Each structure stands twice: as structure tokens, then as C-alpha cells.
mmCIF file of C-alpha atoms in Angstrom:
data_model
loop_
_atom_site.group_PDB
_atom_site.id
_atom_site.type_symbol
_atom_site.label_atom_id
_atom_site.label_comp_id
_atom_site.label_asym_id
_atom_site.label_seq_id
_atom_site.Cartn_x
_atom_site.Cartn_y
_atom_site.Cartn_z
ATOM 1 C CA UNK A 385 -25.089 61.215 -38.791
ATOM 2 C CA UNK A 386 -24.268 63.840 -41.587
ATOM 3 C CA UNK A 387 -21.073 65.467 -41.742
ATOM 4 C CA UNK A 388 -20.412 68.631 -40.310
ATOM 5 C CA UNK A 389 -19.913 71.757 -42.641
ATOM 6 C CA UNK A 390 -18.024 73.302 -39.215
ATOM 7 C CA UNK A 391 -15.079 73.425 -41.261
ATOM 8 C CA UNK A 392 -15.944 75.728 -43.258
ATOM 9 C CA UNK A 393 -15.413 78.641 -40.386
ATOM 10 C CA UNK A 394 -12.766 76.319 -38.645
ATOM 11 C CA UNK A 395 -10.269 76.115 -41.299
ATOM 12 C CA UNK A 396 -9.494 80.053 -41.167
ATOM 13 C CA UNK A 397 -9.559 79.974 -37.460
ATOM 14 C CA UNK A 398 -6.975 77.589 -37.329
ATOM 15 C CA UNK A 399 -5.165 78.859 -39.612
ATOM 16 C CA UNK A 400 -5.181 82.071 -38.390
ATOM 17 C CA UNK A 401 -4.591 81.085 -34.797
ATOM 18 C CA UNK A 402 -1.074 79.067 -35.998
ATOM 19 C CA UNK A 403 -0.095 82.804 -37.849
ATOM 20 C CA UNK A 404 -1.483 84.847 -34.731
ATOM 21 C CA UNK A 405 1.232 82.426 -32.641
ATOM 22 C CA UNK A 406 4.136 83.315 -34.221
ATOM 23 C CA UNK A 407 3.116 87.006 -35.165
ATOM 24 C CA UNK A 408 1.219 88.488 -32.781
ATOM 25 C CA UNK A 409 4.557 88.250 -30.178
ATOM 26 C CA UNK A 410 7.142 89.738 -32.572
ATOM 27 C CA UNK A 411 4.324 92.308 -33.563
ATOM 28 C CA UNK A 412 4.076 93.382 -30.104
ATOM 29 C CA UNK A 413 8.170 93.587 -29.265
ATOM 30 C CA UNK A 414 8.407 95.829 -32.757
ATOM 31 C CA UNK A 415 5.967 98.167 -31.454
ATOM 32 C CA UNK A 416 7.488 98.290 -27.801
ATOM 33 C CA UNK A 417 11.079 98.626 -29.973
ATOM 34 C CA UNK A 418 8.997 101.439 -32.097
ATOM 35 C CA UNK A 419 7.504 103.427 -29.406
ATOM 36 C CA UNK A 420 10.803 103.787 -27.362
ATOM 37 C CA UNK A 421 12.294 104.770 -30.788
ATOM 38 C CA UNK A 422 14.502 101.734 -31.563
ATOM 39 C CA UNK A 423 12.977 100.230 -34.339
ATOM 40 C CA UNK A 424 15.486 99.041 -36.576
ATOM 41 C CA UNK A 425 15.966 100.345 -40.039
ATOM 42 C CA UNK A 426 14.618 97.734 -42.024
ATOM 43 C CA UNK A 427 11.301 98.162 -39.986
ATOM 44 C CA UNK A 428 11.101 101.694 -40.358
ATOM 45 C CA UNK A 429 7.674 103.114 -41.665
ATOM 46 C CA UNK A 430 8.802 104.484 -44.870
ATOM 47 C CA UNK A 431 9.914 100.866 -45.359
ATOM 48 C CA UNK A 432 7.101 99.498 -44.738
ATOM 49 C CA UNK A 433 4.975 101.731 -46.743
ATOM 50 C CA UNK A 434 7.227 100.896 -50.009
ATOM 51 C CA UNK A 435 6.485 97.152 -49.106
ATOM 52 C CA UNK A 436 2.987 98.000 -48.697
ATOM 53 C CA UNK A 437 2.673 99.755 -52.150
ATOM 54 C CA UNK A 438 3.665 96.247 -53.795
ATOM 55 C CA UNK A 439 0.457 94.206 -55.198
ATOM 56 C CA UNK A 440 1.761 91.052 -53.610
ATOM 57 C CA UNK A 441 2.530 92.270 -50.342
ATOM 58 C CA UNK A 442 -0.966 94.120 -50.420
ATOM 59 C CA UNK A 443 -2.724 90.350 -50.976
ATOM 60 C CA UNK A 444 -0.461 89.007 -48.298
ATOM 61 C CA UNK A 445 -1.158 91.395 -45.687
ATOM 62 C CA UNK A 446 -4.440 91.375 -46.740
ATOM 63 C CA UNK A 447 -5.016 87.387 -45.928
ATOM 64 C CA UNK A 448 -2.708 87.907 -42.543
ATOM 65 C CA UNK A 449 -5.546 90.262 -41.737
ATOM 66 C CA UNK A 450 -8.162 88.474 -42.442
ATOM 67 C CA UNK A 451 -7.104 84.988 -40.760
ATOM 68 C CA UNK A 452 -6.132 86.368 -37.630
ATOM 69 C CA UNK A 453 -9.797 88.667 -37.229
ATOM 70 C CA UNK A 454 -11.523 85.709 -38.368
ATOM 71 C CA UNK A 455 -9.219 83.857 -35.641
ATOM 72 C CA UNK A 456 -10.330 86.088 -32.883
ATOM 73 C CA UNK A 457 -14.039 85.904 -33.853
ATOM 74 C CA UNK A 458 -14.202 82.307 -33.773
ATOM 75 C CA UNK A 459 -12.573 81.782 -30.574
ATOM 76 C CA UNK A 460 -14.640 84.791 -29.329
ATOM 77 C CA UNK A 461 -18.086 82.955 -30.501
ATOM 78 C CA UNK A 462 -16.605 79.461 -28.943
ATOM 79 C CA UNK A 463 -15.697 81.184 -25.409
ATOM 80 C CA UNK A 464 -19.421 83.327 -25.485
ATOM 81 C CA UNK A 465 -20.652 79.956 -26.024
ATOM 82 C CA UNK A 466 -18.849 78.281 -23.138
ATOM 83 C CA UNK A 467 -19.752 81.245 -20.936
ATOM 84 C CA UNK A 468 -23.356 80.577 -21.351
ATOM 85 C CA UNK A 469 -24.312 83.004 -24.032
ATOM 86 C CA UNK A 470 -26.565 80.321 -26.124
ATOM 87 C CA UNK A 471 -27.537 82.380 -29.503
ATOM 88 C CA UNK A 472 -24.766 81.032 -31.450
ATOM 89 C CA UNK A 473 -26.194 81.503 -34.649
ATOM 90 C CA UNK A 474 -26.644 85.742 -33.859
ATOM 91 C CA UNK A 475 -22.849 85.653 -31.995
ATOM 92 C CA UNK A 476 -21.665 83.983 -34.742
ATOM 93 C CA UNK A 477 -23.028 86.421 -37.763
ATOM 94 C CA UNK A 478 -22.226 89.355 -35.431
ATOM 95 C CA UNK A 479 -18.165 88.431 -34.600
ATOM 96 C CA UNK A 480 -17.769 86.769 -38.481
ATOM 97 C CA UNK A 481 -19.118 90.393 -39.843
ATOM 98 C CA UNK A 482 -16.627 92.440 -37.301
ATOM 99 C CA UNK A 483 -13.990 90.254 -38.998
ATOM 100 C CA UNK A 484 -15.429 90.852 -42.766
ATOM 101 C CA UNK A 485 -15.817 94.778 -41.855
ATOM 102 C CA UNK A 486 -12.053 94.550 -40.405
ATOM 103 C CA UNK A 487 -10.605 92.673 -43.771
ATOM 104 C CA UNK A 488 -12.520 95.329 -45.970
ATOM 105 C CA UNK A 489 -11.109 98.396 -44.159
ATOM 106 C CA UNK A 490 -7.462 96.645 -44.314
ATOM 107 C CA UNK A 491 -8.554 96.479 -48.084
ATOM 108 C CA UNK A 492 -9.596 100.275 -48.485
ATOM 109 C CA UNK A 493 -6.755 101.398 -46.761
ATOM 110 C CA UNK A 494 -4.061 99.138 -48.598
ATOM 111 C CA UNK A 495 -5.454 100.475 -52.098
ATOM 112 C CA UNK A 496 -5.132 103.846 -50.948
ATOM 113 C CA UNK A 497 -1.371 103.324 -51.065
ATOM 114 C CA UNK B 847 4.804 53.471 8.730
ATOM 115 C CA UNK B 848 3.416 56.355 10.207
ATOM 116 C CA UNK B 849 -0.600 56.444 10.725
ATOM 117 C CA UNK B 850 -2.584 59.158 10.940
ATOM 118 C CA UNK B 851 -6.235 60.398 10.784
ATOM 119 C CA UNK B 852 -7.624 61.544 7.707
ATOM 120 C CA UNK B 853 -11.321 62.996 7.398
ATOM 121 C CA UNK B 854 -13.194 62.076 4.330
ATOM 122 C CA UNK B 855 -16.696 63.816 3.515
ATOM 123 C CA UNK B 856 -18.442 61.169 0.639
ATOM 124 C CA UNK B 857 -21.328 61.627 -1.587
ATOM 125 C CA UNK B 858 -23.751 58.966 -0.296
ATOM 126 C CA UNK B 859 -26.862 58.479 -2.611
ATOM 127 C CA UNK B 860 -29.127 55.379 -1.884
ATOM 128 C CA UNK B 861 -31.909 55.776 -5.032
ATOM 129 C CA UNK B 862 -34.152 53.338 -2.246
ATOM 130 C CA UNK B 863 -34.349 55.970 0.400
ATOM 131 C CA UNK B 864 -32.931 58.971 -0.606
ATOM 132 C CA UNK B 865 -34.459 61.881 -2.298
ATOM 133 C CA UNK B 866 -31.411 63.558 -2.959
ATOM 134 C CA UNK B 867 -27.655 62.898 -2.233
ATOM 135 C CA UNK B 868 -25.614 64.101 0.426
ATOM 136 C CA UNK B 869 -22.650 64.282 2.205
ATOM 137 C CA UNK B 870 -21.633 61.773 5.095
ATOM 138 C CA UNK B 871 -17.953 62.459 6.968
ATOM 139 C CA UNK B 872 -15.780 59.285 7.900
ATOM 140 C CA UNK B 873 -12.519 59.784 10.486
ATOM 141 C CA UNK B 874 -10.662 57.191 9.167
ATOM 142 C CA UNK B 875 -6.679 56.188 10.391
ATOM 143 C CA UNK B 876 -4.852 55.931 7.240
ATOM 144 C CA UNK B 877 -1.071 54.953 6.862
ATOM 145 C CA UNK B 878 1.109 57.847 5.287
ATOM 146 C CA UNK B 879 1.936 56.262 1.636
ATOM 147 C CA UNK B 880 -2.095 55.464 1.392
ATOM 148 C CA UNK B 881 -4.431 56.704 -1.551
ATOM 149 C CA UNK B 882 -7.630 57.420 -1.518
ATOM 150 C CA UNK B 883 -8.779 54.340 -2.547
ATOM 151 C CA UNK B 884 -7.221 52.344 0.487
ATOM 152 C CA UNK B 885 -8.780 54.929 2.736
ATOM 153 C CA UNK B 886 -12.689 54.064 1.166
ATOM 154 C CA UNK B 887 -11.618 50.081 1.647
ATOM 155 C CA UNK B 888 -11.220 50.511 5.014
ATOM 156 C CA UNK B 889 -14.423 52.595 5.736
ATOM 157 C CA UNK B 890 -15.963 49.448 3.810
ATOM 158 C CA UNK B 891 -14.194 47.208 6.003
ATOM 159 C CA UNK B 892 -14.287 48.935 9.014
ATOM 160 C CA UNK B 893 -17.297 51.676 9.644
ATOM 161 C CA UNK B 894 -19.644 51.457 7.202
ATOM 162 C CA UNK B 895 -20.465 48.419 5.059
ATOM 163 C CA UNK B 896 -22.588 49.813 3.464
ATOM 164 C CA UNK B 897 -20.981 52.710 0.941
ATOM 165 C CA UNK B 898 -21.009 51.650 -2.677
ATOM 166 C CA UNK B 899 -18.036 52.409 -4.773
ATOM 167 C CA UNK B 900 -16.007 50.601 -7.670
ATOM 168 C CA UNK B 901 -13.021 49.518 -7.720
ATOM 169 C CA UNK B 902 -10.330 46.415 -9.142
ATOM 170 C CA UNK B 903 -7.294 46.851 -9.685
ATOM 171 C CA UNK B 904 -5.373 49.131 -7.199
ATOM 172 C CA UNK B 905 -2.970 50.038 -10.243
ATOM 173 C CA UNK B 906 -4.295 52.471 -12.129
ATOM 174 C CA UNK B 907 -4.630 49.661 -14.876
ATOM 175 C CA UNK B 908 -8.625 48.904 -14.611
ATOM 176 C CA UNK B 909 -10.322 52.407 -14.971
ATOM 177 C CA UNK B 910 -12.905 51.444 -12.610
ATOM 178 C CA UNK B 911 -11.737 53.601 -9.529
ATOM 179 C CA UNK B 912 -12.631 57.266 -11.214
ATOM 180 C CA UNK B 913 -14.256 59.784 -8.821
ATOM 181 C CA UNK B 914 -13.997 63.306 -7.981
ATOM 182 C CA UNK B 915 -11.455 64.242 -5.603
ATOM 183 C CA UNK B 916 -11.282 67.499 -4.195
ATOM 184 C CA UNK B 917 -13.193 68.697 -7.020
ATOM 185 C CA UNK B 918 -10.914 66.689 -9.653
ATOM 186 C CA UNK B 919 -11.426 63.861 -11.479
ATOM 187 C CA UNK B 920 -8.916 61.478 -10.449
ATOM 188 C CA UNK B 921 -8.267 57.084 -10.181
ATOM 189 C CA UNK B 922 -8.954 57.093 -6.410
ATOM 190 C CA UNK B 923 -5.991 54.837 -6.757
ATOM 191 C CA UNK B 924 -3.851 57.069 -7.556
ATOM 192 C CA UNK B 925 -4.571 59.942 -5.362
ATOM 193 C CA UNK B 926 -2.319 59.512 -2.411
ATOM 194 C CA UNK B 927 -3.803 61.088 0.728
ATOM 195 C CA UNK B 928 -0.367 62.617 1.434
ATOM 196 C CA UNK B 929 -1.267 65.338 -1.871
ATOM 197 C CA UNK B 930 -4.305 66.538 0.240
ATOM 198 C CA UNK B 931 -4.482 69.114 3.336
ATOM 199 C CA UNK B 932 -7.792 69.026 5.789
ATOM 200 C CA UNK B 933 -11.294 67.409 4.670
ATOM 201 C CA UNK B 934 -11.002 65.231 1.319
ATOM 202 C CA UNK B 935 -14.182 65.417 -0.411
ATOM 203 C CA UNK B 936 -15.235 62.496 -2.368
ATOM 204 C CA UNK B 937 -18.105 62.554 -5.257
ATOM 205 C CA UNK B 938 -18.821 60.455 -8.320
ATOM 206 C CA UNK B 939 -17.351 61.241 -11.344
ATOM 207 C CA UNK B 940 -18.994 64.324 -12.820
ATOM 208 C CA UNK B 941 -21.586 64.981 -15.799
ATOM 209 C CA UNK B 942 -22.385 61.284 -15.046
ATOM 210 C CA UNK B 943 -25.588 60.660 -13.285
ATOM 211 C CA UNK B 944 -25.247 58.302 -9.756
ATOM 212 C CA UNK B 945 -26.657 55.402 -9.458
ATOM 213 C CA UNK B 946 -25.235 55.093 -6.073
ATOM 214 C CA UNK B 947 -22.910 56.468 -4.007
ATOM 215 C CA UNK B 948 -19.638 56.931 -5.679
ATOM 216 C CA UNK B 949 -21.031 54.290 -8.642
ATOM 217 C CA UNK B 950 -22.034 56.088 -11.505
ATOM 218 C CA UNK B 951 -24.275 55.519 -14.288
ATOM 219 C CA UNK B 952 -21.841 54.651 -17.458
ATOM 220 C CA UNK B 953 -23.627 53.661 -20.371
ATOM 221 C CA UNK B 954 -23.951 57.044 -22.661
ATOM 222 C CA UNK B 955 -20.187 56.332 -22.565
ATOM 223 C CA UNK B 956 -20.227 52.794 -23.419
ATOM 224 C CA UNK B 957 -22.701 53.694 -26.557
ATOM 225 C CA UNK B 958 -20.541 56.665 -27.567
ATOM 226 C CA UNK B 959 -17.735 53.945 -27.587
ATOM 227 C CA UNK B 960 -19.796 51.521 -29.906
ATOM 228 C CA UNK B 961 -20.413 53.827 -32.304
ATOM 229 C CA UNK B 962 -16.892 55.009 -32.837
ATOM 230 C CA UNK B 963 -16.560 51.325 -33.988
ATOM 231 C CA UNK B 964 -12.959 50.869 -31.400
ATOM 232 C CA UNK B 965 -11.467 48.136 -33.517
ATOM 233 C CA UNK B 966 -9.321 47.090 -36.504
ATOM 234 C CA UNK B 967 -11.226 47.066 -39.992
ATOM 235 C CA UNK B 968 -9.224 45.392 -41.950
ATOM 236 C CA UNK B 969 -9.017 47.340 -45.503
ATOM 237 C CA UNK B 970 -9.592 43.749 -47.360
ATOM 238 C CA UNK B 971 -9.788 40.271 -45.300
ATOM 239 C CA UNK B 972 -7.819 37.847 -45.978
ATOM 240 C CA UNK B 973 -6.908 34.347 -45.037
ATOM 241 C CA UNK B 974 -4.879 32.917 -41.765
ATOM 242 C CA UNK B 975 -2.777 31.163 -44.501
ATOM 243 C CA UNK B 976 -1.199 34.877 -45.904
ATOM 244 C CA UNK B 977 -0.207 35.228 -42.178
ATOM 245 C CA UNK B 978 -0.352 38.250 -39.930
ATOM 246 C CA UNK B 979 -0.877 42.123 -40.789
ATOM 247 C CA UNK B 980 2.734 43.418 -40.498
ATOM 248 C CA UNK B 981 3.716 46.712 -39.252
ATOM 249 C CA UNK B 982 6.847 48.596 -38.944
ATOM 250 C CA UNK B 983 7.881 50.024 -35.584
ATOM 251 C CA UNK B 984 6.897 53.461 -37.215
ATOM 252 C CA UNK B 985 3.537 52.645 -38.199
ATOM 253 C CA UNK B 986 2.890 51.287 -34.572
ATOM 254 C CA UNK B 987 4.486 54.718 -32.961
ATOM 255 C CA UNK B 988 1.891 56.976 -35.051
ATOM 256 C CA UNK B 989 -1.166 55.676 -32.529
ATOM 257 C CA UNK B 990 0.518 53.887 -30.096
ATOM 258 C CA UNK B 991 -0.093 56.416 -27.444
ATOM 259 C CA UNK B 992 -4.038 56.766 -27.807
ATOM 260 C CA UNK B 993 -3.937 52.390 -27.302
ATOM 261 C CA UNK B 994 -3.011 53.005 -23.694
ATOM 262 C CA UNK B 995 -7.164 54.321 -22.539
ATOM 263 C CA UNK B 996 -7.800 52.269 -19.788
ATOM 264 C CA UNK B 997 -11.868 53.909 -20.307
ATOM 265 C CA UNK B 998 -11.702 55.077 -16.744
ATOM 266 C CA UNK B 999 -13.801 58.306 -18.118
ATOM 267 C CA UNK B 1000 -11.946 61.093 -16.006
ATOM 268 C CA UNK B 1001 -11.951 63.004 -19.370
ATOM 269 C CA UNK B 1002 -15.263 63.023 -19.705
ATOM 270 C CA UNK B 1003 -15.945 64.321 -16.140
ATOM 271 C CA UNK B 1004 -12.928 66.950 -16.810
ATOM 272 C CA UNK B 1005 -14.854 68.173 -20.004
ATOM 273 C CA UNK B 1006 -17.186 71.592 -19.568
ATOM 274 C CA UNK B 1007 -18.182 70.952 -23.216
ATOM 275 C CA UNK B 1008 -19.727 67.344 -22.283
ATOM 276 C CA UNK B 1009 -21.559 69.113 -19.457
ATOM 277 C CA UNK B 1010 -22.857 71.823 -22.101
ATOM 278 C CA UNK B 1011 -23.615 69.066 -24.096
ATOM 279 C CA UNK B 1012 -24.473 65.910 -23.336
ATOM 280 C CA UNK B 1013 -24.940 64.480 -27.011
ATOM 281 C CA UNK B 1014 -20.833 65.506 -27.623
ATOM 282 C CA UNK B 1015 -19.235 62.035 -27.904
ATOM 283 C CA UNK B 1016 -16.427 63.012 -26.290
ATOM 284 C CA UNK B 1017 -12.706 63.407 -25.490
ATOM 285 C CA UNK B 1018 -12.175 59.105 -24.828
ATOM 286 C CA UNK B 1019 -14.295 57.509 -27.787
ATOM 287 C CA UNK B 1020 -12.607 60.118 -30.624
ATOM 288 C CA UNK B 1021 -8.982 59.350 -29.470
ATOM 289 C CA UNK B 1022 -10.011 55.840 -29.833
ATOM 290 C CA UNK B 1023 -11.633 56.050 -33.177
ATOM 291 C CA UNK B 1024 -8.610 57.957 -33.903
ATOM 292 C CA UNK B 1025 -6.261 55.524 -32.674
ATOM 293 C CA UNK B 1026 -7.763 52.824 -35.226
ATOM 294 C CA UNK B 1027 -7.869 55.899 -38.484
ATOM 295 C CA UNK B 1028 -3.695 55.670 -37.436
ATOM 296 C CA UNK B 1029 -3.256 52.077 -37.896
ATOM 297 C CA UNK B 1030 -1.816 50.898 -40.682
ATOM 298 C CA UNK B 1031 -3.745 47.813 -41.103
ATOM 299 C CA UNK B 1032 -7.259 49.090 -40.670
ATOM 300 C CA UNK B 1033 -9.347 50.661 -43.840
ATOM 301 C CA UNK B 1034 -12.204 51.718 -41.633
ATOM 302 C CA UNK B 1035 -11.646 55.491 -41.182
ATOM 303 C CA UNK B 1036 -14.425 56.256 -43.694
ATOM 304 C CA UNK B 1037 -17.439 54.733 -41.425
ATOM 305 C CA UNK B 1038 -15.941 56.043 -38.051
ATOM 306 C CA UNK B 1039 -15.690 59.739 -39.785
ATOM 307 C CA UNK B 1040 -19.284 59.271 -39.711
ATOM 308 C CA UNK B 1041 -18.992 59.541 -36.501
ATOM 309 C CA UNK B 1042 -16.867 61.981 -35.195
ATOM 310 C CA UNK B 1043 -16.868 64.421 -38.126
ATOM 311 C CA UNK B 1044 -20.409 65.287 -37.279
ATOM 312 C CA UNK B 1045 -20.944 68.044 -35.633
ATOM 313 C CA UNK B 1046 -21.318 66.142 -32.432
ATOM 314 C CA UNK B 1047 -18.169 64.635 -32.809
ATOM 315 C CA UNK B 1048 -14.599 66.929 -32.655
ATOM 316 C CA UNK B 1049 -16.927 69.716 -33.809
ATOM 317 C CA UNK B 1050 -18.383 70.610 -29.893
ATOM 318 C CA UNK B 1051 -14.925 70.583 -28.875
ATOM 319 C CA UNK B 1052 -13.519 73.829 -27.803
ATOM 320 C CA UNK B 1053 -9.957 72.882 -27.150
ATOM 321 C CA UNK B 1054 -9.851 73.657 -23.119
ATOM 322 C CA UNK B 1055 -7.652 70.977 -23.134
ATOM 323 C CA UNK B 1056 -8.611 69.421 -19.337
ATOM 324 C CA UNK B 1057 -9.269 66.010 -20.669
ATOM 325 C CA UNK B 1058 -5.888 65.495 -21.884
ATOM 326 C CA UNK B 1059 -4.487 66.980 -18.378
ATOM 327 C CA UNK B 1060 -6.697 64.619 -15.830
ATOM 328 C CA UNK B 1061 -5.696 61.768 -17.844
ATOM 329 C CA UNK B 1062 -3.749 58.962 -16.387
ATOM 330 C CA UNK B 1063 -2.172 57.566 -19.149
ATOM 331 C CA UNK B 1064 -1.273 60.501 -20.793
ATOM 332 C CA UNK B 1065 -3.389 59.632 -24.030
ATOM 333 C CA UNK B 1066 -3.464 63.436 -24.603
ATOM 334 C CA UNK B 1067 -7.149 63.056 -25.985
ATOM 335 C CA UNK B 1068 -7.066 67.107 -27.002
ATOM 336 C CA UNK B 1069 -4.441 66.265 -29.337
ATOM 337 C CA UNK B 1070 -5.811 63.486 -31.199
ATOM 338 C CA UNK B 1071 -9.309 65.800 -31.485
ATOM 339 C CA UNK B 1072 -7.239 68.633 -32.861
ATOM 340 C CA UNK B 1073 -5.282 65.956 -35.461
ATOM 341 C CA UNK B 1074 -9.192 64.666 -36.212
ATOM 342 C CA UNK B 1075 -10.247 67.737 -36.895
ATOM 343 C CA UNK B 1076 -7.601 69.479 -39.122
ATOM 344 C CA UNK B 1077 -7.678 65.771 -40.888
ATOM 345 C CA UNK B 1078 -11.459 66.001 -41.170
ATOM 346 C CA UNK B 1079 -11.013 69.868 -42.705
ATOM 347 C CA UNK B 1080 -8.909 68.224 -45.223
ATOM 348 C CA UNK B 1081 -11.577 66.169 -46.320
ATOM 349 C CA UNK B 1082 -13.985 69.089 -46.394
ATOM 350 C CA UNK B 1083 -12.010 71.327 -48.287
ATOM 351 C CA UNK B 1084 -11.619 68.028 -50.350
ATOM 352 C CA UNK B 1085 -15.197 66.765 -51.096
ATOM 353 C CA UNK B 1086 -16.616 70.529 -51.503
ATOM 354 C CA UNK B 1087 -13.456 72.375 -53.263
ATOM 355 C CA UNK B 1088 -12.180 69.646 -55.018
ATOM 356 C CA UNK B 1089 -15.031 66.892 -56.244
ATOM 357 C CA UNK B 1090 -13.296 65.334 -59.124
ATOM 358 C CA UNK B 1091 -10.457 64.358 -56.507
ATOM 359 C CA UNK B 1092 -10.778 60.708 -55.312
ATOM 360 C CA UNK B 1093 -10.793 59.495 -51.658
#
């Protein structure tokens, strides 16, 4: 039996899955913290958007982006998959492309700063 | 010893006479500390010769006693009756088809097995006069825990992706071939990737993770799929990115 090229898609959803574990919960207690008005200083947004404006921040934010939407598409296409839905090939172009289209805007917006 | 009486509704399935299977109840007076299994003995022994079930070693040691319990695959020799309230419902193992009764048919498991090639291959032979293959305690730790599969299949029946897909070779067979890829002494990882790097290998796994929690022995087959796959990614990434790299 050939090899499987299933790693191709695979490798970004696991990677992206391991940074979605350790982000997604202190991403969620920062905006709780923010929306009750306690984030701290160092996390304010005028902070943030002078990080931002940095080249290699831009690129790192940019491939946090992308590996956790690629992440959530994957396990999105395996779950559809499990649940019955049996066009893998048109789930799978239509969640990898919401993932793309979500990396691009990140893009846009990030070279607008 | 306190006795008391415990229903049991079985899956009865004689391919000779009956179209279809269905379900037959026993009242059966079981003592307290029984399991499931001594409760089917002594329907055998006692009210009906006649149901068809297998079993060996009454220690969770054999693998043979696997059925569905309640809905869950379990060693019927391990289930103690005490765990279960009302009617216990007993059916082969799932995904598997019957051949009768509670004995199901095995062998799409047993060829999955072969072809995962389950045993040392040795990088180079060489002669009983260089003595044995030695290994450090280490070595044996890193796949120690997948050598204790007693093949009793519950992760199979556990599996919703083996259901799906019946060509998947499965939780049991790629923590084996994975226990061999850990060994120190064995050079066959190469041929068994062949294997279980195809997509119907760790590839039609979708990491529910219920083989690794019916299992016995705590092999934890979901873990050694997830190690085979991030190790087969590696090779990938290797052989497409990165040609002029050696194996």
C-alpha cells in the first residue's frame, strides 16, 4: 500500500491544535479580564498595536492564525465525517478555504498597521 | 457469600436455524463477587447447553472472553455483576460479524495483525555465538507498555471509525506494529510503515480515543496512533521537503 500524503493537512492541524491548547484558555481569561476593564498594562491595546506594527510579530501572529483556523477546519472536516456527512473531498476544500480566507484577512489587516 | 438472582438478556444467533439474531433472557442465581463470565458458565452448565460463547482463562490474561456488556465492550471476565443494576444485556463484540451466539467472526483482525508484521526484525542477523540482543532498562520502557495486548479486540469494537470503515486496520495491530518500530533491536520499521502510514492505517483515525479507554491492559492504543502519526509526518515532511536527507 502507498503512503499516505494525509500529512500534508495533518501537520498544521496538529500543530495548531498543541498552540490552540495553551492559547485559546489564556486568550479567553484576557478578554473576560478586558471586558470587565482589568486588563493589565502590558496587555493594553495600544500595546498591542506597537507589537503588532513590528515585521516579526506581524509573521508570528500571522502563522498563530493560520495554524489554529487550519486546526479548527480539520477537526471540523474529521467530526462532519464521523457524523455521517460523506463528501469529504467538497467539506474538505470548503473548511481548508474558510481557513485560507481567515489567514489572508489576518494578513490585510496586519499590513494595514 | 451472598446469592442472588441476576437476569441476563443474550444475543443468541444459530446461522442453522436462524434468520436473524435475537434476544433470549436467562434468571440465573449468581453469588455477589461473580462476573459476567461465571454467570454465562452456569447458564451453560445449568439451563441451556446449548449457548455458544468463548472463553479460557477467567483472568483477563487470554483475550478470548470480549463481548458487549451493557452496550460496552468489556472481558466478560472482568465485568463483575455487582457494577450492573436490572437486566444485563449480553451481545458479541461489535463491528464483528457473529458466527454464533456471543462467538464472533475474528479473522479481518487476525489479517490486519499479519500485515503489521508483530515481531522483531532484526536490523542485521547474526549468529547464536555473538550472544543475545542487549537492551538497557530504558530501551525496554519506551514500548514496554504496548507488549502487554492480550488481542482480546475490545478496541476494535470500541472504535466508530472501524465501523465507518471497515478496511481501517485499527487501534490493536498499529500499537503493535508500533511496539516493534520502539524496540531497540528491530530494523523493521520501514516495511511495517507500509502499513500503517497508508491512509488506511493511523490516517482513518480520528482520535476519539475509546479504544485506549475499554482497554484492559491499559495499552493506551490512541497514544501510540498519535506517536505513529506525528513520527510518520516526520517522514513526510522528510521524503517530500527534504530529498537529499537520508533515512
Amino acid at each position: 500500500m502507498a503512503r499516505s500524503n494525509k500529512p500534508i493537512v495533518w501537520g498544521p492541524f496538529a500543530a495548531g491544535g498543541t498552540l490552540t491548547a495553551f492559547l485559546t484558555p489564556a486568550l479567553i481569561l484576557l478578554t473576560l479580564l478586558a471586558a470587565l476593564g482589568h486588563a493589565p498594562d502590558l496587555l493594553a491595546y495600544e500595546r498591542l498595536h506597537a507589537v503588532a506594527s513590528h515585521w516579526l510579530a506581524k509573521l508570528v501572529i500571522v502563522g498563530i492564525v493560520f495554524l489554529s483556523l487550519w486546526s479548527a477546519a480539520h477537526r471540523l472536516r474529521i467530526t462532519l465525517y464521523d457524523l455521517g456527512m460523506r463528501a469529504d473531498a467538497l467539506v474538505a476544500t470548503v473548511v481548508y478555504l474558510i481557513a485560507v480566507a481567515g489567514t489572508l484577512a489576518a494578513i490585510v489587516y496586519l499590513l494595514r498597521i | 457469600m451472598s446469592e442472588r438472582v441476576v437476569e441476563l438478556e443474550v444475543l443468541r444467533y444459530n446461522p442453522e436455524t436462524d434468520s436473524e439474531p435475537h434476544f433470549q433472557r436467562y434468571s440465573v442465581s449468581c453469588e455477589e463477587e461473580w462476573v459476567v463470565l461465571d454467570a454465562l458458565n452456569k447458564i451453560k452448565e445449568t439451563i441451556d447447553p446449548t449457548l455458544s460463547y468463548r472463553w479460557s482463562c477467567h483472568m483477563a490474561v487470554c483475550g478470548s472472553c470480549g463481548m458487549m456488556v451493557n452496550g460496552e465492550p468489556k472481558l466478560a471476565c472482568k465485568a463483575f455483576l455487582r457494577t450492573f443494576d436490572g437486566v444485563i444485556r449480553v451481545e458479541p463484540l461489535a463491528h464483528f460479524p457473529i458466527e454464533r451466539d456471543l462467538v464472533t467472526v475474528i479473522d479481518d483482525f487476525v489479517m490486519k495483525l499479519k500485515r503489521v508484521k508483530p515481531y522483531l526484525i532484526p536490523k542485521q542477523d547474526k549468529p547464536v555465538s555473538e550472544g543475545e540482543y542487549l537492551q538497557t532498562p530504558a530501551e525496554l520502557k519506551k514500548y514496554k507498555q504496548y507488549t502487554l495486548c492480550i488481542n482480546c479486540m475490545l478496541c476494535y469494537a470500541a472504535c466508530p471509525e472501524y465501523g465507518l470503515i471497515p478496511n481501517y486496520i485499527g487501534p490493536a495491530a498499529i500499537a503493535l506494529a508500533h511496539r516493534y518500530n520502539q524496540d531497540s533491536r528491530d530494523g523493521g520499521r520501514d516495511e511495517r510503515q507500509e502499513e500503517i502510514a497508508a491512509t488506511e492505517g493511523v490516517w482513518d483515525c480520528s482520535f476519539v480515543g475509546a479504544c485506549s479507554e475499554v482497554c484492559p491492559e491499559h495499552v493506551d492504543p490512541a497514544g501510540a496512533i498519535q506517536q505513529v502519526k506525528i513520527k510518520s509526518m516526520v517522514d513526510w515532511y522528510k521524503e517530500h521537503l527534504m530529498p537529499w536527507v537520508k533515512k
